[in-house]
mmCIF file of C-alpha atoms in Angstrom:
data_model
loop_
_atom_site.group_PDB
_atom_site.id
_atom_site.type_symbol
_atom_site.label_atom_id
_atom_site.label_comp_id
_atom_site.label_asym_id
_atom_site.label_seq_id
_atom_site.Cartn_x
_atom_site.Cartn_y
_atom_site.Cartn_z
ATOM 1 C CA MET H 1 -27.045 -13.988 20.944
ATOM 2 C CA ALA H 2 -27.987 -16.660 18.474
ATOM 3 C CA ARG H 3 -26.959 -16.632 14.922
ATOM 4 C CA THR H 4 -28.964 -18.629 12.347
ATOM 5 C CA HIS H 5 -28.193 -19.509 8.741
ATOM 6 C CA SER H 6 -30.119 -20.817 5.715
ATOM 7 C CA GLU H 7 -28.837 -20.920 2.146
ATOM 8 C CA PHE H 8 -31.605 -18.865 0.656
ATOM 9 C CA SER H 9 -34.340 -16.647 2.007
ATOM 10 C CA SER H 10 -37.199 -14.556 0.567
ATOM 11 C CA LEU H 11 -36.995 -10.771 0.615
ATOM 12 C CA SER H 12 -40.391 -9.265 0.304
ATOM 13 C CA LYS H 13 -41.570 -5.697 -0.791
ATOM 14 C CA GLY H 14 -44.394 -4.394 1.289
ATOM 15 C CA GLY H 15 -47.591 -6.500 0.981
ATOM 16 C CA ASN H 16 -46.783 -7.585 -2.606
ATOM 17 C CA GLN H 17 -44.691 -10.468 -1.315
ATOM 18 C CA THR H 18 -42.517 -10.305 -4.406
ATOM 19 C CA PRO H 19 -39.659 -12.784 -3.646
ATOM 20 C CA VAL H 20 -36.167 -11.782 -4.119
ATOM 21 C CA THR H 21 -33.525 -14.445 -3.411
ATOM 22 C CA MET H 22 -30.662 -13.750 -1.203
ATOM 23 C CA LYS H 23 -28.180 -15.716 0.954
ATOM 24 C CA GLN H 24 -28.145 -15.283 4.655
ATOM 25 C CA ASP H 25 -24.584 -14.724 5.828
ATOM 26 C CA GLU H 26 -23.341 -17.399 8.150
ATOM 27 C CA ASP H 27 -21.631 -15.071 10.556
ATOM 28 C CA PHE H 28 -23.750 -11.858 10.536
ATOM 29 C CA TRP H 29 -27.385 -13.107 10.746
ATOM 30 C CA PHE H 30 -28.608 -12.244 14.327
ATOM 31 C CA ASP H 31 -32.094 -13.290 15.481
ATOM 32 C CA ASP H 32 -32.420 -9.957 17.152
ATOM 33 C CA GLY H 33 -31.013 -7.960 14.363
ATOM 34 C CA SER H 34 -32.935 -4.783 13.578
ATOM 35 C CA ILE H 35 -31.815 -4.168 9.944
ATOM 36 C CA VAL H 36 -31.061 -6.508 7.026
ATOM 37 C CA ILE H 37 -28.254 -5.134 4.845
ATOM 38 C CA VAL H 38 -28.126 -6.644 1.388
ATOM 39 C CA ALA H 39 -24.780 -6.480 -0.523
ATOM 40 C CA GLU H 40 -24.786 -8.303 -3.953
ATOM 41 C CA ASP H 41 -26.876 -11.467 -3.212
ATOM 42 C CA THR H 42 -25.949 -11.659 0.485
ATOM 43 C CA GLY H 43 -28.076 -10.537 3.444
ATOM 44 C CA PHE H 44 -26.611 -9.427 6.826
ATOM 45 C CA ARG H 45 -29.113 -9.143 9.648
ATOM 46 C CA VAL H 46 -27.330 -6.779 12.059
ATOM 47 C CA HIS H 47 -28.010 -4.187 14.693
ATOM 48 C CA ARG H 48 -29.032 -0.732 13.459
ATOM 49 C CA SER H 49 -28.066 0.957 16.727
ATOM 50 C CA LEU H 50 -24.423 -0.340 16.589
ATOM 51 C CA LEU H 51 -23.944 0.748 12.955
ATOM 52 C CA ALA H 52 -25.486 4.187 13.738
ATOM 53 C CA ARG H 53 -23.190 4.613 16.719
ATOM 54 C CA VAL H 54 -19.967 4.064 14.770
ATOM 55 C CA SER H 55 -20.945 5.552 11.395
ATOM 56 C CA SER H 56 -22.480 8.926 10.776
ATOM 57 C CA VAL H 57 -23.554 7.818 7.291
ATOM 58 C CA PHE H 58 -25.514 4.872 8.690
ATOM 59 C CA GLU H 59 -26.942 7.167 11.462
ATOM 60 C CA ASP H 60 -28.136 9.663 8.726
ATOM 61 C CA THR H 61 -29.531 6.852 6.552
ATOM 62 C CA PHE H 62 -31.466 5.267 9.354
ATOM 63 C CA SER H 63 -32.926 8.566 10.405
ATOM 64 C CA ILE H 64 -34.778 9.082 7.040
ATOM 65 C CA PRO H 65 -38.426 8.147 7.289
ATOM 66 C CA GLN H 66 -39.314 5.108 5.217
ATOM 67 C CA PRO H 67 -42.464 4.868 2.960
ATOM 68 C CA PRO H 68 -45.146 2.295 3.712
ATOM 69 C CA ASP H 69 -43.975 0.055 0.851
ATOM 70 C CA ALA H 70 -40.269 0.016 1.876
ATOM 71 C CA ARG H 71 -38.561 -3.290 1.595
ATOM 72 C CA ALA H 72 -38.730 -5.566 4.689
ATOM 73 C CA TYR H 73 -37.804 -9.072 5.622
ATOM 74 C CA GLN H 74 -40.100 -10.687 8.331
ATOM 75 C CA GLY H 75 -40.869 -7.135 9.455
ATOM 76 C CA VAL H 76 -37.254 -6.067 9.573
ATOM 77 C CA PRO H 77 -36.329 -3.139 7.317
ATOM 78 C CA VAL H 78 -33.982 -3.917 4.435
ATOM 79 C CA LEU H 79 -31.082 -1.629 3.235
ATOM 80 C CA GLU H 80 -29.725 -2.586 -0.215
ATOM 81 C CA LEU H 81 -26.138 -1.346 -0.764
ATOM 82 C CA GLN H 82 -23.970 -1.272 -3.812
ATOM 83 C CA ASP H 83 -20.912 -2.843 -2.053
ATOM 84 C CA GLY H 84 -19.458 -6.230 -2.540
ATOM 85 C CA ALA H 85 -20.542 -8.884 -0.145
ATOM 86 C CA HIS H 86 -16.934 -9.809 0.791
ATOM 87 C CA ASP H 87 -16.112 -6.138 1.547
ATOM 88 C CA MET H 88 -19.286 -5.619 3.602
ATOM 89 C CA LYS H 89 -18.485 -8.659 5.677
ATOM 90 C CA CYS H 90 -14.918 -7.442 6.333
ATOM 91 C CA LEU H 91 -16.442 -4.132 7.460
ATOM 92 C CA LEU H 92 -18.884 -5.735 9.778
ATOM 93 C CA TYR H 93 -16.202 -7.793 11.366
ATOM 94 C CA ALA H 94 -14.304 -4.624 12.140
ATOM 95 C CA ILE H 95 -17.401 -2.971 13.494
ATOM 96 C CA TYR H 96 -18.341 -5.886 15.758
ATOM 97 C CA ASP H 97 -14.945 -7.153 16.788
ATOM 98 C CA GLY H 98 -13.030 -3.848 16.899
ATOM 99 C CA ARG H 99 -9.198 -3.781 16.534
ATOM 100 C CA ARG H 100 -8.881 -7.325 17.645
ATOM 101 C CA TYR H 101 -10.292 -8.395 14.266
ATOM 102 C CA LEU H 102 -7.118 -7.466 12.411
ATOM 103 C CA ALA H 103 -4.850 -8.028 15.428
ATOM 104 C CA ASN H 104 -5.921 -11.734 15.647
ATOM 105 C CA MET H 105 -4.818 -12.252 12.008
ATOM 106 C CA ASP H 106 -1.495 -10.359 12.331
ATOM 107 C CA PRO H 107 0.978 -11.160 10.671
ATOM 108 C CA HIS H 108 -1.118 -12.748 7.960
ATOM 109 C CA ILE H 109 -3.766 -10.057 7.277
ATOM 110 C CA PRO H 110 -4.762 -10.304 3.555
ATOM 111 C CA PHE H 111 -4.221 -7.031 1.728
ATOM 112 C CA VAL H 112 -7.702 -7.265 0.378
ATOM 113 C CA ILE H 113 -9.156 -6.958 3.821
ATOM 114 C CA LEU H 114 -7.062 -3.871 4.515
ATOM 115 C CA SER H 115 -8.284 -2.406 1.250
ATOM 116 C CA ALA H 116 -11.917 -3.118 2.103
ATOM 117 C CA HIS H 117 -11.558 -1.501 5.451
ATOM 118 C CA ILE H 118 -10.091 1.629 3.948
ATOM 119 C CA ARG H 119 -12.630 1.873 1.178
ATOM 120 C CA LEU H 120 -15.748 1.132 3.135
ATOM 121 C CA GLY H 121 -14.466 2.728 6.320
ATOM 122 C CA HIS H 122 -13.977 5.968 4.251
ATOM 123 C CA LYS H 123 -17.365 5.560 2.462
ATOM 124 C CA TYR H 124 -19.309 5.179 5.751
ATOM 125 C CA ASP H 125 -17.247 7.557 7.795
ATOM 126 C CA ILE H 126 -15.630 5.218 10.278
ATOM 127 C CA PRO H 127 -12.222 6.807 10.750
ATOM 128 C CA GLU H 128 -11.046 4.275 13.443
ATOM 129 C CA ILE H 129 -11.333 1.428 10.858
ATOM 130 C CA VAL H 130 -9.537 3.431 8.145
ATOM 131 C CA ASN H 131 -6.713 4.539 10.506
ATOM 132 C CA GLN H 132 -5.998 0.969 11.759
ATOM 133 C CA ALA H 133 -5.698 -0.354 8.158
ATOM 134 C CA VAL H 134 -3.424 2.532 7.149
ATOM 135 C CA GLU H 135 -1.158 1.778 10.143
ATOM 136 C CA TYR H 136 -0.616 -1.728 8.777
ATOM 137 C CA LEU H 137 0.068 -0.466 5.155
ATOM 138 C CA GLN H 138 2.652 2.088 6.484
ATOM 139 C CA THR H 139 4.790 -0.750 7.720
ATOM 140 C CA TYR H 140 5.700 -1.224 4.028
ATOM 141 C CA PHE H 141 4.720 1.994 2.248
ATOM 142 C CA THR H 142 6.872 3.972 4.630
ATOM 143 C CA THR H 143 8.439 7.432 4.656
ATOM 144 C CA ASP H 144 11.352 6.169 6.808
ATOM 145 C CA PHE H 145 14.502 5.354 4.833
ATOM 146 C CA GLU H 146 15.929 2.709 7.286
ATOM 147 C CA THR H 147 12.582 0.861 7.249
ATOM 148 C CA TRP H 148 12.499 0.949 3.466
ATOM 149 C CA ILE H 149 16.105 -0.364 3.164
ATOM 150 C CA HIS H 150 15.361 -3.100 5.585
ATOM 151 C CA ASN H 151 12.144 -4.154 3.759
ATOM 152 C CA GLU H 152 13.892 -4.197 0.420
ATOM 153 C CA ASN H 153 16.961 -5.988 1.506
ATOM 154 C CA SER H 154 15.680 -8.512 3.963
ATOM 155 C CA SER H 155 15.686 -12.137 2.822
ATOM 156 C CA ASP H 156 13.087 -12.883 5.542
ATOM 157 C CA LEU H 157 10.910 -9.843 5.281
ATOM 158 C CA PHE H 158 8.304 -9.698 8.165
ATOM 159 C CA LEU H 159 5.309 -7.636 7.594
ATOM 160 C CA PRO H 160 1.986 -7.743 9.584
ATOM 161 C CA PHE H 161 0.006 -8.318 6.405
ATOM 162 C CA ASP H 162 0.274 -10.378 3.228
ATOM 163 C CA PHE H 163 0.254 -9.041 -0.288
ATOM 164 C CA SER H 164 -1.737 -11.028 -2.898
ATOM 165 C CA GLU H 165 -0.036 -13.148 -5.538
ATOM 166 C CA ARG H 166 0.056 -10.157 -7.798
ATOM 167 C CA MET H 167 1.791 -7.765 -5.404
ATOM 168 C CA ILE H 168 2.037 -4.908 -8.030
ATOM 169 C CA ALA H 169 -1.756 -4.894 -8.238
ATOM 170 C CA ASP H 170 -1.858 -4.214 -4.481
ATOM 171 C CA VAL H 171 0.675 -1.491 -5.002
ATOM 172 C CA PHE H 172 -1.529 0.114 -7.700
ATOM 173 C CA GLU H 173 -4.534 -0.180 -5.333
ATOM 174 C CA THR H 174 -2.457 1.465 -2.475
ATOM 175 C CA VAL H 175 -1.976 4.509 -4.671
ATOM 176 C CA ASN H 176 -5.660 4.669 -5.422
ATOM 177 C CA LEU H 177 -6.513 4.221 -1.697
ATOM 178 C CA ALA H 178 -4.030 7.022 -0.699
ATOM 179 C CA ARG H 179 -5.728 9.425 -3.200
ATOM 180 C CA LEU H 180 -9.221 8.454 -1.956
ATOM 181 C CA ILE H 181 -8.526 9.107 1.748
ATOM 182 C CA GLU H 182 -5.986 11.851 1.145
ATOM 183 C CA ARG H 183 -3.049 9.996 2.951
ATOM 184 C CA PRO H 184 -0.031 11.301 0.860
ATOM 185 C CA ASN H 185 2.404 9.618 3.180
ATOM 186 C CA LEU H 186 1.650 6.371 1.374
ATOM 187 C CA LEU H 187 2.340 7.811 -2.087
ATOM 188 C CA PRO H 188 6.197 8.115 -2.432
ATOM 189 C CA ALA H 189 6.979 4.463 -1.794
ATOM 190 C CA ALA H 190 3.948 3.264 -3.686
ATOM 191 C CA LEU H 191 4.364 5.391 -6.690
ATOM 192 C CA TYR H 192 8.128 4.635 -6.724
ATOM 193 C CA LEU H 193 7.223 0.881 -7.119
ATOM 194 C CA CYS H 194 4.711 1.709 -9.869
ATOM 195 C CA CYS H 195 7.508 3.482 -11.689
ATOM 196 C CA GLN H 196 9.477 0.226 -11.834
ATOM 197 C CA GLN H 197 6.732 -1.331 -14.033
ATOM 198 C CA GLU H 198 6.483 -1.577 -17.790
ATOM 199 C CA PRO H 199 4.552 1.259 -19.545
ATOM 200 C CA GLU H 200 2.075 -1.376 -20.759
ATOM 201 C CA ASP H 201 1.122 -2.348 -17.264
ATOM 202 C CA LEU H 202 0.764 1.241 -16.224
ATOM 203 C CA LEU H 203 -1.505 1.958 -19.109
ATOM 204 C CA LEU H 204 -3.661 -1.253 -19.080
ATOM 205 C CA GLY H 205 -3.519 -2.148 -15.377
ATOM 206 C CA ILE H 206 -2.662 -5.421 -13.508
ATOM 207 C CA PRO H 207 -5.096 -8.384 -13.307
ATOM 208 C CA ARG H 208 -5.578 -10.204 -10.101
ATOM 209 C CA ALA H 209 -8.097 -12.466 -8.306
ATOM 210 C CA GLY H 210 -11.385 -11.006 -7.325
ATOM 211 C CA ARG H 211 -12.039 -9.570 -3.887
ATOM 212 C CA ASP H 212 -14.921 -11.872 -3.142
ATOM 213 C CA ASP H 213 -12.993 -15.074 -3.793
ATOM 214 C CA PRO H 214 -9.194 -14.407 -3.823
ATOM 215 C CA GLY H 215 -8.628 -18.000 -4.907
ATOM 216 C CA GLN H 216 -10.375 -17.351 -8.189
ATOM 217 C CA ALA H 217 -8.833 -15.374 -11.012
ATOM 218 C CA ASP H 218 -11.938 -13.660 -12.368
ATOM 219 C CA ALA H 219 -10.192 -10.927 -14.447
ATOM 220 C CA VAL H 220 -10.364 -8.044 -11.948
ATOM 221 C CA ILE H 221 -8.011 -5.287 -13.368
ATOM 222 C CA VAL H 222 -6.457 -2.861 -11.010
ATOM 223 C CA ARG H 223 -5.597 0.478 -12.676
ATOM 224 C CA LEU H 224 -4.160 3.687 -11.701
ATOM 225 C CA ASN H 225 -6.127 6.816 -12.483
ATOM 226 C CA ASP H 226 -5.016 8.655 -15.692
ATOM 227 C CA ASP H 227 -3.131 11.409 -13.762
ATOM 228 C CA ASP H 228 -1.051 8.938 -11.917
ATOM 229 C CA VAL H 229 -0.306 7.016 -15.164
ATOM 230 C CA ARG H 230 1.031 10.216 -16.561
ATOM 231 C CA LEU H 231 2.936 10.967 -13.379
ATOM 232 C CA CYS H 232 4.650 7.620 -13.431
ATOM 233 C CA ILE H 233 5.603 7.775 -17.152
ATOM 234 C CA ARG H 234 7.164 11.255 -16.575
ATOM 235 C CA ALA H 235 8.833 10.116 -13.335
ATOM 236 C CA GLN H 236 10.437 7.148 -15.115
ATOM 237 C CA ARG H 237 12.369 9.582 -17.364
ATOM 238 C CA THR H 238 13.377 11.578 -14.393
ATOM 239 C CA LEU H 239 14.455 8.411 -12.452
ATOM 240 C CA LEU H 240 16.687 7.441 -15.445
ATOM 241 C CA ARG H 241 18.380 10.909 -15.478
ATOM 242 C CA GLU H 242 18.856 10.615 -11.798
ATOM 243 C CA SER H 243 20.347 7.189 -12.174
ATOM 244 C CA CYS H 244 22.756 8.425 -14.780
ATOM 245 C CA ASP H 245 23.844 11.282 -12.549
ATOM 246 C CA MET H 246 24.341 8.875 -9.536
ATOM 247 C CA VAL H 247 26.392 6.388 -11.433
ATOM 248 C CA GLY H 248 28.523 9.071 -12.899
ATOM 249 C CA ALA H 249 29.136 10.781 -9.555
ATOM 250 C CA LEU H 250 30.063 7.447 -7.910
ATOM 251 C CA ALA H 251 32.443 6.698 -10.755
ATOM 252 C CA ARG H 252 34.199 10.051 -10.344
ATOM 253 C CA GLU H 253 34.378 9.678 -6.585
ATOM 254 C CA ALA H 254 35.656 6.059 -6.831
ATOM 255 C CA THR H 255 38.428 7.013 -9.293
ATOM 256 C CA ALA H 256 39.585 10.124 -7.516
ATOM 257 C CA LYS H 257 43.284 9.859 -6.677
ATOM 258 C CA GLU H 258 42.849 11.023 -3.209
ATOM 259 C CA ALA H 259 40.037 8.768 -2.342
ATOM 260 C CA GLY H 260 41.044 6.764 0.735
ATOM 261 C CA ALA H 261 44.803 7.223 -0.157
ATOM 262 C CA ASP H 262 45.743 7.779 3.399
ATOM 263 C CA ARG H 263 44.056 4.796 4.712
ATOM 264 C CA CYS H 264 44.316 2.381 1.827
ATOM 265 C CA GLU H 265 45.666 -1.045 2.773
ATOM 266 C CA TYR H 266 46.975 -1.957 -0.648
ATOM 267 C CA PRO H 267 47.530 1.309 -2.596
ATOM 268 C CA GLU H 268 48.937 -0.225 -5.858
ATOM 269 C CA ARG H 269 46.191 -2.875 -6.086
ATOM 270 C CA CYS H 270 43.392 -0.386 -5.394
ATOM 271 C CA ALA H 271 44.865 2.135 -7.874
ATOM 272 C CA ASN H 272 44.698 -0.474 -10.584
ATOM 273 C CA ALA H 273 41.141 -1.446 -9.559
ATOM 274 C CA ARG H 274 40.044 2.218 -9.661
ATOM 275 C CA GLU H 275 41.549 2.633 -13.202
ATOM 276 C CA SER H 276 39.621 -0.242 -14.494
ATOM 277 C CA MET H 277 36.331 0.877 -12.769
ATOM 278 C CA VAL H 278 35.647 3.510 -15.236
ATOM 279 C CA ARG H 279 35.987 1.094 -18.168
ATOM 280 C CA GLU H 280 33.765 -1.398 -16.634
ATOM 281 C CA ILE H 281 31.147 1.175 -15.729
ATOM 282 C CA LEU H 282 31.105 2.438 -19.348
ATOM 283 C CA GLY H 283 30.900 -1.147 -20.605
ATOM 284 C CA ASP H 284 28.014 -2.083 -18.214
ATOM 285 C CA PHE H 285 26.356 1.258 -18.192
ATOM 286 C CA ALA H 286 22.971 -0.045 -19.444
ATOM 287 C CA THR H 287 22.817 -2.519 -16.632
ATOM 288 C CA LEU H 288 23.784 -0.020 -13.877
ATOM 289 C CA VAL H 289 21.472 2.655 -15.008
ATOM 290 C CA GLY H 290 17.740 2.189 -14.423
ATOM 291 C CA SER H 291 14.666 3.554 -12.643
ATOM 292 C CA ASP H 292 15.458 1.765 -9.419
ATOM 293 C CA ILE H 293 17.684 4.532 -7.988
ATOM 294 C CA LEU H 294 17.213 3.188 -4.463
ATOM 295 C CA SER H 295 18.987 -0.119 -5.207
ATOM 296 C CA GLU H 296 22.056 -0.921 -3.140
ATOM 297 C CA ARG H 297 23.522 -3.383 -5.624
ATOM 298 C CA MET H 298 27.263 -3.600 -5.759
ATOM 299 C CA LEU H 299 29.416 -1.678 -8.264
ATOM 300 C CA PRO H 300 32.033 -3.213 -10.680
ATOM 301 C CA CYS H 301 35.497 -3.755 -9.025
ATOM 302 C CA GLN H 302 34.198 -3.198 -5.467
ATOM 303 C CA PHE H 303 35.449 -6.620 -4.381
ATOM 304 C CA ARG H 304 38.857 -5.923 -5.869
ATOM 305 C CA LEU H 305 39.404 -3.017 -3.512
ATOM 306 C CA CYS H 306 40.835 -3.343 -0.050
ATOM 307 C CA GLY H 307 38.333 -3.369 2.860
ATOM 308 C CA THR H 308 38.896 0.298 3.672
ATOM 309 C CA CYS H 309 38.450 1.544 0.094
ATOM 310 C CA ALA H 310 35.450 -0.776 -0.490
ATOM 311 C CA GLY H 311 33.903 0.405 2.717
ATOM 312 C CA GLU H 312 34.273 4.073 1.724
ATOM 313 C CA LEU H 313 32.772 3.323 -1.659
ATOM 314 C CA VAL H 314 29.742 1.684 0.028
ATOM 315 C CA VAL H 315 29.387 4.659 2.432
ATOM 316 C CA ARG H 316 29.336 7.038 -0.612
ATOM 317 C CA LYS H 317 26.716 5.016 -2.475
ATOM 318 C CA GLN H 318 24.525 4.718 0.635
ATOM 319 C CA SER H 319 24.763 8.386 1.150
ATOM 320 C CA THR H 320 23.757 8.994 -2.556
ATOM 321 C CA VAL H 321 20.829 6.647 -2.146
ATOM 322 C CA ARG H 322 19.722 8.219 1.155
ATOM 323 C CA GLU H 323 19.721 11.684 -0.520
ATOM 324 C CA ALA H 324 17.640 10.256 -3.377
ATOM 325 C CA TRP H 325 15.128 8.943 -0.835
ATOM 326 C CA ARG H 326 14.966 12.400 0.739
ATOM 327 C CA ARG H 327 14.237 13.990 -2.692
ATOM 328 C CA LEU H 328 11.809 11.234 -3.765
ATOM 329 C CA PRO H 329 8.665 13.307 -3.647
ATOM 330 C CA HIS H 330 10.345 15.896 -5.900
ATOM 331 C CA ILE H 331 11.743 13.303 -8.193
ATOM 332 C CA LEU H 332 8.312 11.716 -8.543
ATOM 333 C CA GLY H 333 6.761 15.038 -9.439
ATOM 334 C CA LEU H 334 4.661 15.331 -6.289
ATOM 335 C CA SER H 335 5.046 19.091 -6.509
ATOM 336 C CA ALA H 336 2.092 19.920 -4.331
ATOM 337 C CA LEU H 337 3.787 18.365 -1.322
ATOM 338 C CA ARG H 338 4.986 20.965 1.144
ATOM 339 C CA LEU H 339 8.657 21.778 0.763
ATOM 340 C CA ASP H 340 9.281 22.164 4.491
ATOM 341 C CA VAL H 341 8.297 18.551 5.315
ATOM 342 C CA GLU H 342 10.908 15.913 4.328
ATOM 343 C CA MET H 343 11.080 12.185 4.120
ATOM 344 C CA CYS H 344 12.649 10.448 7.101
ATOM 345 C CA ALA H 345 16.142 10.106 5.551
ATOM 346 C CA TYR H 346 18.105 9.413 8.752
ATOM 347 C CA GLY H 347 15.735 7.288 10.766
ATOM 348 C CA ARG H 348 14.810 7.443 14.424
ATOM 349 C CA GLY H 349 17.826 5.525 15.838
ATOM 350 C CA SER H 350 16.106 2.243 15.381
ATOM 351 C CA GLN H 351 16.959 -0.308 12.763
ATOM 352 C CA TYR H 352 13.436 -1.426 12.163
ATOM 353 C CA PRO H 353 10.619 0.287 14.018
ATOM 354 C CA ALA H 354 7.595 -1.889 14.915
ATOM 355 C CA ARG H 355 5.386 0.821 13.432
ATOM 356 C CA PRO H 356 6.223 3.525 10.869
ATOM 357 C CA CYS H 357 7.475 6.932 11.978
ATOM 358 C CA THR H 358 4.885 9.788 12.173
ATOM 359 C CA PRO H 359 3.733 10.614 8.607
ATOM 360 C CA MET H 360 6.329 13.044 7.291
ATOM 361 C CA ILE H 361 4.493 14.400 4.334
ATOM 362 C CA ALA H 362 1.710 16.985 4.411
ATOM 363 C CA ILE H 363 -0.366 17.870 1.478
ATOM 364 C CA SER H 364 -2.156 20.925 0.193
ATOM 365 C CA SER H 365 -3.558 19.450 -2.966
ATOM 366 C CA ILE H 366 -2.421 16.778 -5.405
#
């Protein structure tokens, strides 16, 4: 099946021959194409039957009788859409090439392609394309604690997709996508990362390069919706309170006289270290307390303890962090999430699953 390309072509309306300039896309201009889709200034001559087969929206659109003066190009009907040319091309690749389009780019799938697949796959009712893109996002925006900890602590993090240079802009967009397609399993991790940002960024949004040309910074601003901005600002206060409670609880446990006494290797040294720990925590309280309650950073005096006592302190902190993860939807204020469905706090017996665990959050309404 031959594909042809020319830089500009004339788009005519009925018999008036009123020229409208457009670029013929290099990859999606088929000689035997039966519909010309125009997105921005780019035309895609593709196959109406294929689009109708995978998309109920296209099927319904093509079934509408056209008036005599409907737009046409060389006798081929023209459908003008309000989508970006880059997004439409990404969608067409997924329609024509199927799952192998993303699989062939793994592990360097640009986030903007996954975003385009979700937005347009949702708009044109192509669930297979949406689901595949969501699967990739779930490898990072996970509900599984072990996967989250691995991702956050790994010095050589391996994901099947690439964030853009402004990762937090992609995080904001993930929240918006999750709301759009009602996939709340993406929300806890994404909203938690949003809560680590400055209020100014939450209110004004994050600039990043445009979708059509990721190499050019054309002042595209990614914003959360107003409800999620308010949610994040409220959640930041809750996270600070949780952090204070966590640090205080760990300090009390670490300085308890009976903590590890029967297994301590150097009782006198560890006793002195425990006594100084409270003073150091109080002196460094502002550094230890923050909205990042899932951090596993070390506590003061930890390295002065014997191996047994230090190990027990680490276990207690990990247990506290794991419990915070389990309660994350509540902490973030996602009160509409069903209470009988929990985050995966204890994993599936695998250190790093190749794909995320089954979505663990159900939603009634958010």
